PDB file of C-alpha atoms and ligand atoms in Angstrom:
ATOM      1  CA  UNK A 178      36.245  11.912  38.384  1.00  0.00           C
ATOM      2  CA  UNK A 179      32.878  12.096  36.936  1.00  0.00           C
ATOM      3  CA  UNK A 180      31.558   8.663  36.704  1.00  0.00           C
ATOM      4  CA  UNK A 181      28.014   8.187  34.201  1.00  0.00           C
ATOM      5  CA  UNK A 182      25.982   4.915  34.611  1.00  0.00           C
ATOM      6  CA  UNK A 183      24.135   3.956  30.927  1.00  0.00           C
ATOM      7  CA  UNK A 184      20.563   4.127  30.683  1.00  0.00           C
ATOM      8  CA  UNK A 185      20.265   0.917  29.899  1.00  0.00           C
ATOM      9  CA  UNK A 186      21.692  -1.413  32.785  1.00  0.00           C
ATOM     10  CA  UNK A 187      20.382  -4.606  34.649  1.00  0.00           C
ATOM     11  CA  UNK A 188      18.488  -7.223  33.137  1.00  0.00           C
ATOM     12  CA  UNK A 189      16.556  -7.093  29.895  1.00  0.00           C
ATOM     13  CA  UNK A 190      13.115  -8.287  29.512  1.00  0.00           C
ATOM     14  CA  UNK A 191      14.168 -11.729  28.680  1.00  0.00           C
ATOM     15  CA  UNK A 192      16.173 -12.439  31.307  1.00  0.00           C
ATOM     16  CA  UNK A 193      14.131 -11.088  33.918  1.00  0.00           C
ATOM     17  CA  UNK A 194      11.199 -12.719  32.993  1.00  0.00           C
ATOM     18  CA  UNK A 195      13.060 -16.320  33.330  1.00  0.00           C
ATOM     19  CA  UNK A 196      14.655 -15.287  36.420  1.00  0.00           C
ATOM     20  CA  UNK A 197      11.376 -14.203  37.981  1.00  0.00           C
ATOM     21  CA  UNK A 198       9.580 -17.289  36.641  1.00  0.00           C
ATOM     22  CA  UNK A 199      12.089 -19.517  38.024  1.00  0.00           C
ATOM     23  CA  UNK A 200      11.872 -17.716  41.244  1.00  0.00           C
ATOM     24  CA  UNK A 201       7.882 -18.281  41.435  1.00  0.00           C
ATOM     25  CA  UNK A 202       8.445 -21.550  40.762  1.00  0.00           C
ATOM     26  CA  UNK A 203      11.229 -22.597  42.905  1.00  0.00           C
ATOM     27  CA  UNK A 204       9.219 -20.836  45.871  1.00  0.00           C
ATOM     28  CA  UNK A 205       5.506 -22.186  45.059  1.00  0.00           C
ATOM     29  CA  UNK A 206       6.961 -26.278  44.033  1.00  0.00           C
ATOM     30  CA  UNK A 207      10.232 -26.537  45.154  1.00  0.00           C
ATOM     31  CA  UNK A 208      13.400 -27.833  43.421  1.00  0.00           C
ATOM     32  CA  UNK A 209      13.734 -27.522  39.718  1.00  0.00           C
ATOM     33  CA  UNK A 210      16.203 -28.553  37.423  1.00  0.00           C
ATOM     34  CA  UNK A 211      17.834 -26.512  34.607  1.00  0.00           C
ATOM     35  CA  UNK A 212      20.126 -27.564  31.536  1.00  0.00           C
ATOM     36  CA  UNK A 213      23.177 -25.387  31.830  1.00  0.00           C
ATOM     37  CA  UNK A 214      22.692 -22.406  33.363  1.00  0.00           C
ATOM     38  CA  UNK A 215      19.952 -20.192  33.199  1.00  0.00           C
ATOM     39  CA  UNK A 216      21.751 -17.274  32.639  1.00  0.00           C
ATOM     40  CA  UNK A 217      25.808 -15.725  32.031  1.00  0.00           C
ATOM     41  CA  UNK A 218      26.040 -14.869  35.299  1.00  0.00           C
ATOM     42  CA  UNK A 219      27.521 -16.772  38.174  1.00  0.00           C
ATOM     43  CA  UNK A 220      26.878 -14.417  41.088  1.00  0.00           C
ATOM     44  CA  UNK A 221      22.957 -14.753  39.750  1.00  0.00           C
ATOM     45  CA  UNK A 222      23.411 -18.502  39.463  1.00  0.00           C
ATOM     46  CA  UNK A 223      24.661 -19.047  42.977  1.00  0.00           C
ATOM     47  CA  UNK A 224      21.931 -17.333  44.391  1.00  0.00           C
ATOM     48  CA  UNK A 225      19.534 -19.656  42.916  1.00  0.00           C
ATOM     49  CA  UNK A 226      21.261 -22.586  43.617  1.00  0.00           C
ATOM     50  CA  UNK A 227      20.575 -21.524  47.278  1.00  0.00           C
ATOM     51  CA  UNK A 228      17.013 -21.180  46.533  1.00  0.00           C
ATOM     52  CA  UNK A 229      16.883 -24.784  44.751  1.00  0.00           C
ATOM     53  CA  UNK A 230      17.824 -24.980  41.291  1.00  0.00           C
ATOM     54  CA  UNK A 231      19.777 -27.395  40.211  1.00  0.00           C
ATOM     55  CA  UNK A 232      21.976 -27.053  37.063  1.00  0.00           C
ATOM     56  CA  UNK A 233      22.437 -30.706  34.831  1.00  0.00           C
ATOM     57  CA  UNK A 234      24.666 -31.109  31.883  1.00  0.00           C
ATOM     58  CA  UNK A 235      22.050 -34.403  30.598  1.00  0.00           C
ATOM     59  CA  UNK A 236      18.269 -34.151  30.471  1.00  0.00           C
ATOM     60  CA  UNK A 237      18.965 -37.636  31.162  1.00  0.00           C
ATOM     61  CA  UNK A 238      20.199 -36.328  35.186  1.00  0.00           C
ATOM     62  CA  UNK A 239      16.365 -34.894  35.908  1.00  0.00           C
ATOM     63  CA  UNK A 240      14.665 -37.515  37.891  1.00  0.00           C
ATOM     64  CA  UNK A 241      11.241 -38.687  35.773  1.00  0.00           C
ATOM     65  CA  UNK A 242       8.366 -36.401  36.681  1.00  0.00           C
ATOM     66  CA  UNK A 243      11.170 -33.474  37.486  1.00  0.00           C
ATOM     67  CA  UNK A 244      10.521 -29.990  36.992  1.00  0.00           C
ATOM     68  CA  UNK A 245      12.425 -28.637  34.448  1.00  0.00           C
ATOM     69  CA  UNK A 246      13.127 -24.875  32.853  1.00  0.00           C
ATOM     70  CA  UNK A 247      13.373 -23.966  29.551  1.00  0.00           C
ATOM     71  CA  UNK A 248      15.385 -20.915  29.806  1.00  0.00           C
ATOM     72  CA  UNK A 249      15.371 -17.784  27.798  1.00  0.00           C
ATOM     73  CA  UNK A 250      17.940 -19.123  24.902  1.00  0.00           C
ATOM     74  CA  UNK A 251      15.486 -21.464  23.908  1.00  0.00           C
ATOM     75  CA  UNK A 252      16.031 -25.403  23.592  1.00  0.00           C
ATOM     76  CA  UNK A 253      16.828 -27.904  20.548  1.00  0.00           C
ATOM     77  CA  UNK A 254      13.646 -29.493  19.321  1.00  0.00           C
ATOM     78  CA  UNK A 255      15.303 -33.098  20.803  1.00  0.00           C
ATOM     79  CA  UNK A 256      16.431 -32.173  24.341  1.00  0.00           C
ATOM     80  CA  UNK A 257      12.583 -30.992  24.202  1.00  0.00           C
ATOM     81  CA  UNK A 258      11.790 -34.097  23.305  1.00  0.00           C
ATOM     82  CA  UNK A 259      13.566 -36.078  25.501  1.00  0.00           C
ATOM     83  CA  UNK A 260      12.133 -34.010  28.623  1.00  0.00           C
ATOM     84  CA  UNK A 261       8.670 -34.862  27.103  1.00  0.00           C
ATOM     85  CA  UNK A 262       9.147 -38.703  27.156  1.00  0.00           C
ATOM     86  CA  UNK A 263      10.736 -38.547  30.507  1.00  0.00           C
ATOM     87  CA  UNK A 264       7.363 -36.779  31.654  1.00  0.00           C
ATOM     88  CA  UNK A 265       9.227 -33.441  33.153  1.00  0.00           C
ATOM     89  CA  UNK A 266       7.172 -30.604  33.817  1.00  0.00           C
ATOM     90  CA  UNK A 267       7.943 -28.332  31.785  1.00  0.00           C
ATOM     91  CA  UNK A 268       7.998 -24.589  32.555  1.00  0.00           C
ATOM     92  CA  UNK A 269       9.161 -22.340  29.112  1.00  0.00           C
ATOM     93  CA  UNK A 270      11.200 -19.477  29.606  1.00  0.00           C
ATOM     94  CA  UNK A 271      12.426 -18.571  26.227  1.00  0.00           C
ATOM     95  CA  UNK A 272      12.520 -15.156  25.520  1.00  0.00           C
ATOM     96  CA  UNK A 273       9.249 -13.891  23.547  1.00  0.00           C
ATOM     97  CA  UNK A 274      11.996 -12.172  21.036  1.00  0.00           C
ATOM     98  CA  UNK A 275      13.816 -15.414  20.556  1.00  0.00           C
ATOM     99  CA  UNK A 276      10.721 -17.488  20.139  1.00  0.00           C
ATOM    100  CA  UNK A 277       9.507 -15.281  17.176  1.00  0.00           C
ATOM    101  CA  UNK A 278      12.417 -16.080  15.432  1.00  0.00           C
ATOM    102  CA  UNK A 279      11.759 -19.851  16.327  1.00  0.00           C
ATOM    103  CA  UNK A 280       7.952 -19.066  14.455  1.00  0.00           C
ATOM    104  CA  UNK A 281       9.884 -17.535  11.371  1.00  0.00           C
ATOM    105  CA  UNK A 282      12.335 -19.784  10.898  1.00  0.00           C
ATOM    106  CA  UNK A 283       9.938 -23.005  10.873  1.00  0.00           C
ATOM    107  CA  UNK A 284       7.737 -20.850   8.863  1.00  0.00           C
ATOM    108  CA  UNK A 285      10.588 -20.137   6.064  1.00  0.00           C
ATOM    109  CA  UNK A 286      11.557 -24.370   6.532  1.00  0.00           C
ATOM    110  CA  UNK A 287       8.029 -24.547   5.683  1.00  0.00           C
ATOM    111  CA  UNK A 288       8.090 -22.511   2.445  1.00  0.00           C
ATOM    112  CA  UNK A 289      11.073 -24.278   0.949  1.00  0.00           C
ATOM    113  CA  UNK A 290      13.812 -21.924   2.260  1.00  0.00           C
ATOM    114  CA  UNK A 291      17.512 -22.845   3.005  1.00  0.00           C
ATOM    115  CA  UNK A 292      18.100 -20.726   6.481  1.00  0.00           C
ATOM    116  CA  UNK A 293      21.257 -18.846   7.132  1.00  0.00           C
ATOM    117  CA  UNK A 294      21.778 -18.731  10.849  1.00  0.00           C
ATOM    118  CA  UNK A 295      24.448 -15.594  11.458  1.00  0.00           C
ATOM    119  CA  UNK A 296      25.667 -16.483  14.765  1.00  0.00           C
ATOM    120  CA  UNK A 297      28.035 -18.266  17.329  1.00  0.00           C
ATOM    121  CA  UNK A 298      27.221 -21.682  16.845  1.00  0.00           C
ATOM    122  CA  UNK A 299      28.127 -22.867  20.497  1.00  0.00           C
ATOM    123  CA  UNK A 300      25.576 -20.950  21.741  1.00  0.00           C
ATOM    124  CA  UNK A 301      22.070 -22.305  23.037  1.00  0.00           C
ATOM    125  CA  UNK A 302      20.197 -20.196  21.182  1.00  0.00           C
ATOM    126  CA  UNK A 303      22.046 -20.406  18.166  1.00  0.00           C
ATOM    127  CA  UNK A 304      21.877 -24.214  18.386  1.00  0.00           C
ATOM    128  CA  UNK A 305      17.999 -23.989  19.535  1.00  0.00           C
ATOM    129  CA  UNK A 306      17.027 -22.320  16.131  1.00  0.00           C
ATOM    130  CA  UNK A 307      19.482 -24.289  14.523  1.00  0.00           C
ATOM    131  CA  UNK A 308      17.390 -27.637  15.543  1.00  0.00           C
ATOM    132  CA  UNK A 309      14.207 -26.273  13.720  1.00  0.00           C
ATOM    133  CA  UNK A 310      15.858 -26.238   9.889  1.00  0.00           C
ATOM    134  CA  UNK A 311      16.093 -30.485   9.790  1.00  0.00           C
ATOM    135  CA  UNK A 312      19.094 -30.202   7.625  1.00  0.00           C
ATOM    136  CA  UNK A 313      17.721 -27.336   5.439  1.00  0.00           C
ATOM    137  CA  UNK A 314      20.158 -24.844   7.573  1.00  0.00           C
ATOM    138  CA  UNK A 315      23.831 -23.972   8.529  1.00  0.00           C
ATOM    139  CA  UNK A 316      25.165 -21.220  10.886  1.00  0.00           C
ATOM    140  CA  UNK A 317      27.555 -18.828   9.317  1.00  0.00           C
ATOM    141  CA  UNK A 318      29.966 -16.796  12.266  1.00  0.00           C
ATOM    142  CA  UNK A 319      31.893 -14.624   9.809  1.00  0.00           C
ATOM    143  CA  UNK A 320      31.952 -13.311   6.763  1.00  0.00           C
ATOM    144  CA  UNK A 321      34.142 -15.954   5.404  1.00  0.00           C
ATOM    145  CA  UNK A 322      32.405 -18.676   6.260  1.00  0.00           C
ATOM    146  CA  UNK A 323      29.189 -17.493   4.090  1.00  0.00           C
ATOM    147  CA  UNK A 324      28.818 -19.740   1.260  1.00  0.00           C
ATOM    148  CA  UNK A 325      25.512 -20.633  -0.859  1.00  0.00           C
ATOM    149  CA  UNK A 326      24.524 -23.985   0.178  1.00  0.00           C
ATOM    150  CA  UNK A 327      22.901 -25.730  -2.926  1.00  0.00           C
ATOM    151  CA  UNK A 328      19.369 -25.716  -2.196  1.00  0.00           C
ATOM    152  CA  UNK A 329      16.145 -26.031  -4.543  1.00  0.00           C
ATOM    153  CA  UNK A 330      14.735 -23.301  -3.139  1.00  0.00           C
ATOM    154  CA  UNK A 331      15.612 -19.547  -2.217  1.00  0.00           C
ATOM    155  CA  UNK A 332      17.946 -18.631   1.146  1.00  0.00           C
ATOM    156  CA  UNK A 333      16.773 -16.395   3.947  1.00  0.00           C
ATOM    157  CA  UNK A 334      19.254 -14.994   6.785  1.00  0.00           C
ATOM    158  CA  UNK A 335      18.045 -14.713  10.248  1.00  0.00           C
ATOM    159  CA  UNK A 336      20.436 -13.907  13.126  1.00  0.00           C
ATOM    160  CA  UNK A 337      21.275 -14.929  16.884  1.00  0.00           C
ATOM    161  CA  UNK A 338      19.665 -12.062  18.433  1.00  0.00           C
ATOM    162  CA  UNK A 339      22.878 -10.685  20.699  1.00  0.00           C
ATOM    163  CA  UNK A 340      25.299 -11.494  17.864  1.00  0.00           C
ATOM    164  CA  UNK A 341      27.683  -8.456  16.796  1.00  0.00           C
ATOM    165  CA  UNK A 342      25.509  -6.492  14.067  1.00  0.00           C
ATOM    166  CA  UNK A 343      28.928  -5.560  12.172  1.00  0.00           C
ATOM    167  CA  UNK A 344      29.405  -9.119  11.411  1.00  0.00           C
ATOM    168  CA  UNK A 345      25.824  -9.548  10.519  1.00  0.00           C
ATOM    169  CA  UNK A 346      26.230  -6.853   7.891  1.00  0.00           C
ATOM    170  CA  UNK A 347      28.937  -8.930   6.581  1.00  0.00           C
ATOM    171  CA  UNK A 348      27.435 -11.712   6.119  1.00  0.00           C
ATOM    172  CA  UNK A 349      24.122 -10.878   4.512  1.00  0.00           C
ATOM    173  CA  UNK A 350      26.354  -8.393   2.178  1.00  0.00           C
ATOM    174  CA  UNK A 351      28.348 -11.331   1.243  1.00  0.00           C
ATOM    175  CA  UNK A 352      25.233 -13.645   1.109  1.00  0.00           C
ATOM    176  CA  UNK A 353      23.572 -11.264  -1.031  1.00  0.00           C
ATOM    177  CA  UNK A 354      26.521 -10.650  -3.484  1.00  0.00           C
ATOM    178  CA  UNK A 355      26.683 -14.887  -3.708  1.00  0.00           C
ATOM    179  CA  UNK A 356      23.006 -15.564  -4.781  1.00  0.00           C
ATOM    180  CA  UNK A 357      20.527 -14.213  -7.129  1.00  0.00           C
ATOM    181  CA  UNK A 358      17.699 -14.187  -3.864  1.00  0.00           C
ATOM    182  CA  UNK A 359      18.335 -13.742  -0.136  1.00  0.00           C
ATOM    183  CA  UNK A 360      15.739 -12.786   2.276  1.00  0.00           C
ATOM    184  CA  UNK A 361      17.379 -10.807   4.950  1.00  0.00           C
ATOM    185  CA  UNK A 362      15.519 -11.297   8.286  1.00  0.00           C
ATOM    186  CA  UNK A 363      16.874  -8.748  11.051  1.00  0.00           C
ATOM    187  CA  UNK A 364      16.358 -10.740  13.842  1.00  0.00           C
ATOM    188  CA  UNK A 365      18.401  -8.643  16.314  1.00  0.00           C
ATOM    189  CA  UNK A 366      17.178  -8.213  19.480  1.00  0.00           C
ATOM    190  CA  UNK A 367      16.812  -4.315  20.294  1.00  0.00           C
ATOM    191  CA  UNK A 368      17.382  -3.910  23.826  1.00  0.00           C
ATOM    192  CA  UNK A 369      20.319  -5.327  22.683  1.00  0.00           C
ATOM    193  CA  UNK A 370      21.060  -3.031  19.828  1.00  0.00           C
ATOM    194  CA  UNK A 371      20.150   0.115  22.465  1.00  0.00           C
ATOM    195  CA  UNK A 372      22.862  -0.804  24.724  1.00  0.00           C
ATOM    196  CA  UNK A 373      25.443  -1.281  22.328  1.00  0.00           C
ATOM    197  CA  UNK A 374      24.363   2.254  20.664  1.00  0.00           C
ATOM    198  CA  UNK A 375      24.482   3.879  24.633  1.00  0.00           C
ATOM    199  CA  UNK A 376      28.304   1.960  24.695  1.00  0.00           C
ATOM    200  CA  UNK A 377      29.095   3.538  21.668  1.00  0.00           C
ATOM    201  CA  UNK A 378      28.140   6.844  22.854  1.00  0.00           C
ATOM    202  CA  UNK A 379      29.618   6.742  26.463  1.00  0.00           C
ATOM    203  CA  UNK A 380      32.946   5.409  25.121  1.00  0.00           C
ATOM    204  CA  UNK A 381      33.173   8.740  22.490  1.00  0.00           C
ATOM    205  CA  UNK A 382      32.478  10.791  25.769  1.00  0.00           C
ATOM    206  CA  UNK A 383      34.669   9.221  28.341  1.00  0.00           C
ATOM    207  CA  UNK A 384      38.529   7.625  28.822  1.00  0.00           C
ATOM    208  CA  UNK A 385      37.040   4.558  30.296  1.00  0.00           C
ATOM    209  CA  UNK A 386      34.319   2.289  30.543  1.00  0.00           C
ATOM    210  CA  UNK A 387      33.313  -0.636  33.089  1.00  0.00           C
ATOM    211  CA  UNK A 388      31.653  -3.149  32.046  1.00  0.00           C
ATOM    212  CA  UNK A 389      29.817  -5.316  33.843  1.00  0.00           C
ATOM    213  CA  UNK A 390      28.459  -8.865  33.121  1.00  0.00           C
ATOM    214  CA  UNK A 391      29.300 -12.375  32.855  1.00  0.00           C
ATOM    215  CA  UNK A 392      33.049 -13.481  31.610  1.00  0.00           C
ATOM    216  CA  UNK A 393      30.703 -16.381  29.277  1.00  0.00           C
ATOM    217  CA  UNK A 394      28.499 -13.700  28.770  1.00  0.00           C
ATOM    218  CA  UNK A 395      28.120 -13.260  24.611  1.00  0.00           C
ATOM    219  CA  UNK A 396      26.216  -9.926  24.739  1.00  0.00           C
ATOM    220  CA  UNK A 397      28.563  -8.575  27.704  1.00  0.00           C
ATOM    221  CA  UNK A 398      31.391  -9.094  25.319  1.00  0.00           C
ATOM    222  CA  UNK A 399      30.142  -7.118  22.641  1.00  0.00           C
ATOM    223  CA  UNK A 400      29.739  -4.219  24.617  1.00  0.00           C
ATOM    224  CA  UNK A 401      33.464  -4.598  25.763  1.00  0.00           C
ATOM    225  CA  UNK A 402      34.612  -5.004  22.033  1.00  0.00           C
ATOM    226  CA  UNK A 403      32.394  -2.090  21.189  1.00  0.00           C
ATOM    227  CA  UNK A 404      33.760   0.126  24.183  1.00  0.00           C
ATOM    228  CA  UNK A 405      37.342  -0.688  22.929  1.00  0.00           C
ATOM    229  CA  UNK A 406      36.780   0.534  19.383  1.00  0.00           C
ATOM    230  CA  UNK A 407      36.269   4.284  21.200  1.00  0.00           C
ATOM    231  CA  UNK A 408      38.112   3.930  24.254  1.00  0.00           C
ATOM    232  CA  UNK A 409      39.816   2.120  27.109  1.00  0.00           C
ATOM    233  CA  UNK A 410      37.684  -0.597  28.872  1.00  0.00           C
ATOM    234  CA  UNK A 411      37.358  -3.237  31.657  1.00  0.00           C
ATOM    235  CA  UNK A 412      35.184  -5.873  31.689  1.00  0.00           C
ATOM    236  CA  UNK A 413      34.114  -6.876  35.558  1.00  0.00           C
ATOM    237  CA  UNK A 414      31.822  -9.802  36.983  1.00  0.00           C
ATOM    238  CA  UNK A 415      31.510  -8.040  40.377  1.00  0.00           C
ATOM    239  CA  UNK A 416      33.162  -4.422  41.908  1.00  0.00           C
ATOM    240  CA  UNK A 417      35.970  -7.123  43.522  1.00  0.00           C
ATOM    241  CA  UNK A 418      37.130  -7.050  39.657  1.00  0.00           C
ATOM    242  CA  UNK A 419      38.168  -3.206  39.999  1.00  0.00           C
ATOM    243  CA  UNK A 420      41.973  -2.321  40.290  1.00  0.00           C
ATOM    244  CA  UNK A 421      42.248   0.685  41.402  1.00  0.00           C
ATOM    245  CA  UNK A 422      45.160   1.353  39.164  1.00  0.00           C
ATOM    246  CA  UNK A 423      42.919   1.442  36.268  1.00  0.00           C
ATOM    247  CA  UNK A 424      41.466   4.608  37.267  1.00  0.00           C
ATOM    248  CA  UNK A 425      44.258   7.103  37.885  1.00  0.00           C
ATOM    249  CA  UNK A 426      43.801  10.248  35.623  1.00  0.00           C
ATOM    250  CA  UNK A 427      40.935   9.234  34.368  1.00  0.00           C
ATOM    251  CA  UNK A 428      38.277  12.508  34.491  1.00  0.00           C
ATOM    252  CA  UNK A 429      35.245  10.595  32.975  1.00  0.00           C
ATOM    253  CA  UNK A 430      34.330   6.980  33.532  1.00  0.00           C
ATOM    254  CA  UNK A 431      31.504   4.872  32.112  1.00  0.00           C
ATOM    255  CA  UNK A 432      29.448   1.844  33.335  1.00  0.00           C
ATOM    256  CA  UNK A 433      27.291  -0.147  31.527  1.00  0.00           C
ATOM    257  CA  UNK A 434      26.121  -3.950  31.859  1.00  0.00           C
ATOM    258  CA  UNK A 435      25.468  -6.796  29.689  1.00  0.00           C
ATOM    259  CA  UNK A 436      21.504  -7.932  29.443  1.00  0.00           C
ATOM    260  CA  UNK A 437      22.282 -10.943  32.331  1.00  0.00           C
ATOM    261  CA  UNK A 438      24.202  -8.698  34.897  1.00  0.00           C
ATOM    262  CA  UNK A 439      21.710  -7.474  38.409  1.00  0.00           C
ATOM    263  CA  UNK A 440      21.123  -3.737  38.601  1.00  0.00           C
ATOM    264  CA  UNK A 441      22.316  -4.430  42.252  1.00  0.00           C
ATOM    265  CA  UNK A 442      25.398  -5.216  40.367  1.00  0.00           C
ATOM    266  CA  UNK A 443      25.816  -2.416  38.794  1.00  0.00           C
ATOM    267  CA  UNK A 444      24.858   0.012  41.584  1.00  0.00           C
ATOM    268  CA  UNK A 445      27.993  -1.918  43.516  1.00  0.00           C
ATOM    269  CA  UNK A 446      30.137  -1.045  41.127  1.00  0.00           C
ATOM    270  CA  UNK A 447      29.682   2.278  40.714  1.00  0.00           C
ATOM    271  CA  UNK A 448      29.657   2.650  44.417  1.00  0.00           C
ATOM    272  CA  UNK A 449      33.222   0.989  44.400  1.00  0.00           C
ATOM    273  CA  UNK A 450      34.588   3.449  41.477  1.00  0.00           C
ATOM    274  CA  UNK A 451      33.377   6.292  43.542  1.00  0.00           C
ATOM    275  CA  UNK A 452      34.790   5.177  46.599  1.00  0.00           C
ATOM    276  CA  UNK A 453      38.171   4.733  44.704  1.00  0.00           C
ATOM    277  CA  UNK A 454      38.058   8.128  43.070  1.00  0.00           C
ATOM    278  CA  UNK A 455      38.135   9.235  46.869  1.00  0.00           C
ATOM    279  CA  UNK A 456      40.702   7.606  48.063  1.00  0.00           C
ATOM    280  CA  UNK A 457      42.734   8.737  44.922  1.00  0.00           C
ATOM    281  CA  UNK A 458      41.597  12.165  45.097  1.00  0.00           C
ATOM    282  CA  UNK A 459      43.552  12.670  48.762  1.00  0.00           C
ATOM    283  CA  UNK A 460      46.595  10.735  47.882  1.00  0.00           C
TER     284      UNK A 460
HETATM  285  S1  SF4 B 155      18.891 -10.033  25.064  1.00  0.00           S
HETATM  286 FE1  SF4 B 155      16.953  -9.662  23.985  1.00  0.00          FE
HETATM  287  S2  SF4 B 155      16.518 -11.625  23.022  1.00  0.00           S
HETATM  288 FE2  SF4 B 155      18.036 -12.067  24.604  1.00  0.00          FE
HETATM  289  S3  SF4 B 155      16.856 -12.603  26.421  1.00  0.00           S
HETATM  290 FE3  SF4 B 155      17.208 -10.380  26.511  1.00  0.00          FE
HETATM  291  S4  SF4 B 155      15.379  -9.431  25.560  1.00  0.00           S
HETATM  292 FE4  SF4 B 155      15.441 -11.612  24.964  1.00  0.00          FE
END
């Protein structure tokens, strides 16, 4: 069995840079509180529990003066808020891709623009940008859902940057076909977009692919739906996920991770595929 590991696998910029920020400042201060937690993964999550962090469901449960993490989804303009007038120190960890779109969208609020948010919208970031449109702005998760709000001004379409770019296409063609002026913004992220284009591309070469990430993990499960439109897939947390049943006659495996999942991870399970291809090899 040959087994091929994606280019792209561990964390992406984003995620690494809040993981490594918290780390600096859970070593250097001490214990610091985050809202929800700081990333889709709850091997990663454990592990800084150990070191300190303390997840909270309520701003309200950080003790006045806390430290507190923004992390890389971003945060609604009032949970902001409220850590400001409970005097939390702040440390901001939103990713620099998702705080551009934060800039454009309060730009396009700014100009008179009705905003379009194509995303999930129970998730952070979604509800982050969400937060900066007053009530100039409405999410839109399918193509269905996409009707012109009436509005003064024009409409402009940003998107969650991990959301499925299929759907996005949907909805701005819809969008688009509804008023006489939309302004399309592509706010994808692209280290997202180059993983689901190497998942795309492993799955036409291979009769399975692994992958790896977070079950909550919104990014991970694209690349699983993506996988499945080729081929036959498995979506694992950790190698303890593998069966080895799945991998009987298979000649050509694939592995590839969502942006939240630990190249250590991912090393693990390929380690764990190979030592099942030996076992099955001699039986
Ligand atoms: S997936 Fe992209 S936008 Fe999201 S945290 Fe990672 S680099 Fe930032």
């Amino acid at each position: 069995m040959k087994i091929i590991v994606a280019r792209s696998v561990g964390f992406c910029s984003g995620v690494s840079r809040a993981v490594t920020g918290l780390l600096r400042v859970l070593e250097n201060r001490g214990t610091t509180y985050c809202l929800g937690e700081i990333i889709h993964n709850p091997q990663v999550v454990n592990e800084l529990k150990t070191r300190g962090m303390i997840v909270v469901t309520r701003v309200g449960d950080v003790p006045e003066g806390g430290r507190f993490i923004i992390r890389s989804h971003g945060l609604p303009l009032d949970i902001i808020s409220e850590a400001k007038e409970r005097s939390l120190q702040i440390f901001d960890f939103t990713c620099p891709k998702v705080k551009k779109i934060h800039t454009l969208v309060s730009r396009l609020i700014d100009d008179g623009y009705f905003c379009y948010i194509a995303g999930n919208p129970h998730h952070p970031e979604v509800q982050a940008i969400l937060s900066l449109t007053g009530s100039n702005g409405i999410v839109v998760e399918q193509e269905a859902d996409a009707v012109i709000k009436p509005h003064g001004g024009r409409g402009a379409l940003v998107v969650q940057t991990t959301f499925n770019p299929h759907r996005f296409r949907e909805i701005a063609g819809k969008l688009i076909l509804l008023s006489k002026e939309t302004l399309v913004c592509n706010t994808l992220c692209e280290e997202t977009l180059k993983r689901q284009k190497e998942t795309a591309e492993l799955a036409e070469k291979t009769d399975l692919v692994v992958v790896v990430g977070g079950k909550k993990s919104s990014n991970t499960k694209t690349l699983y739906q993506i996988a499945l439109e080729h081929t036959e897939a498995a979506h694992v947390e950790t190698p303890d996920g593998l069966d080895a049943s799945l991998f009987v006659g298979r000649k050509r495996v694939g592995v590839v991770s969502g942006a939240s999942t630990p190249r250590k991870t991912v090393q693990e399970v390929k380690e764990r595929i190979e030592s099942i291809a030996k076992s099955l090899s001699r039986v």
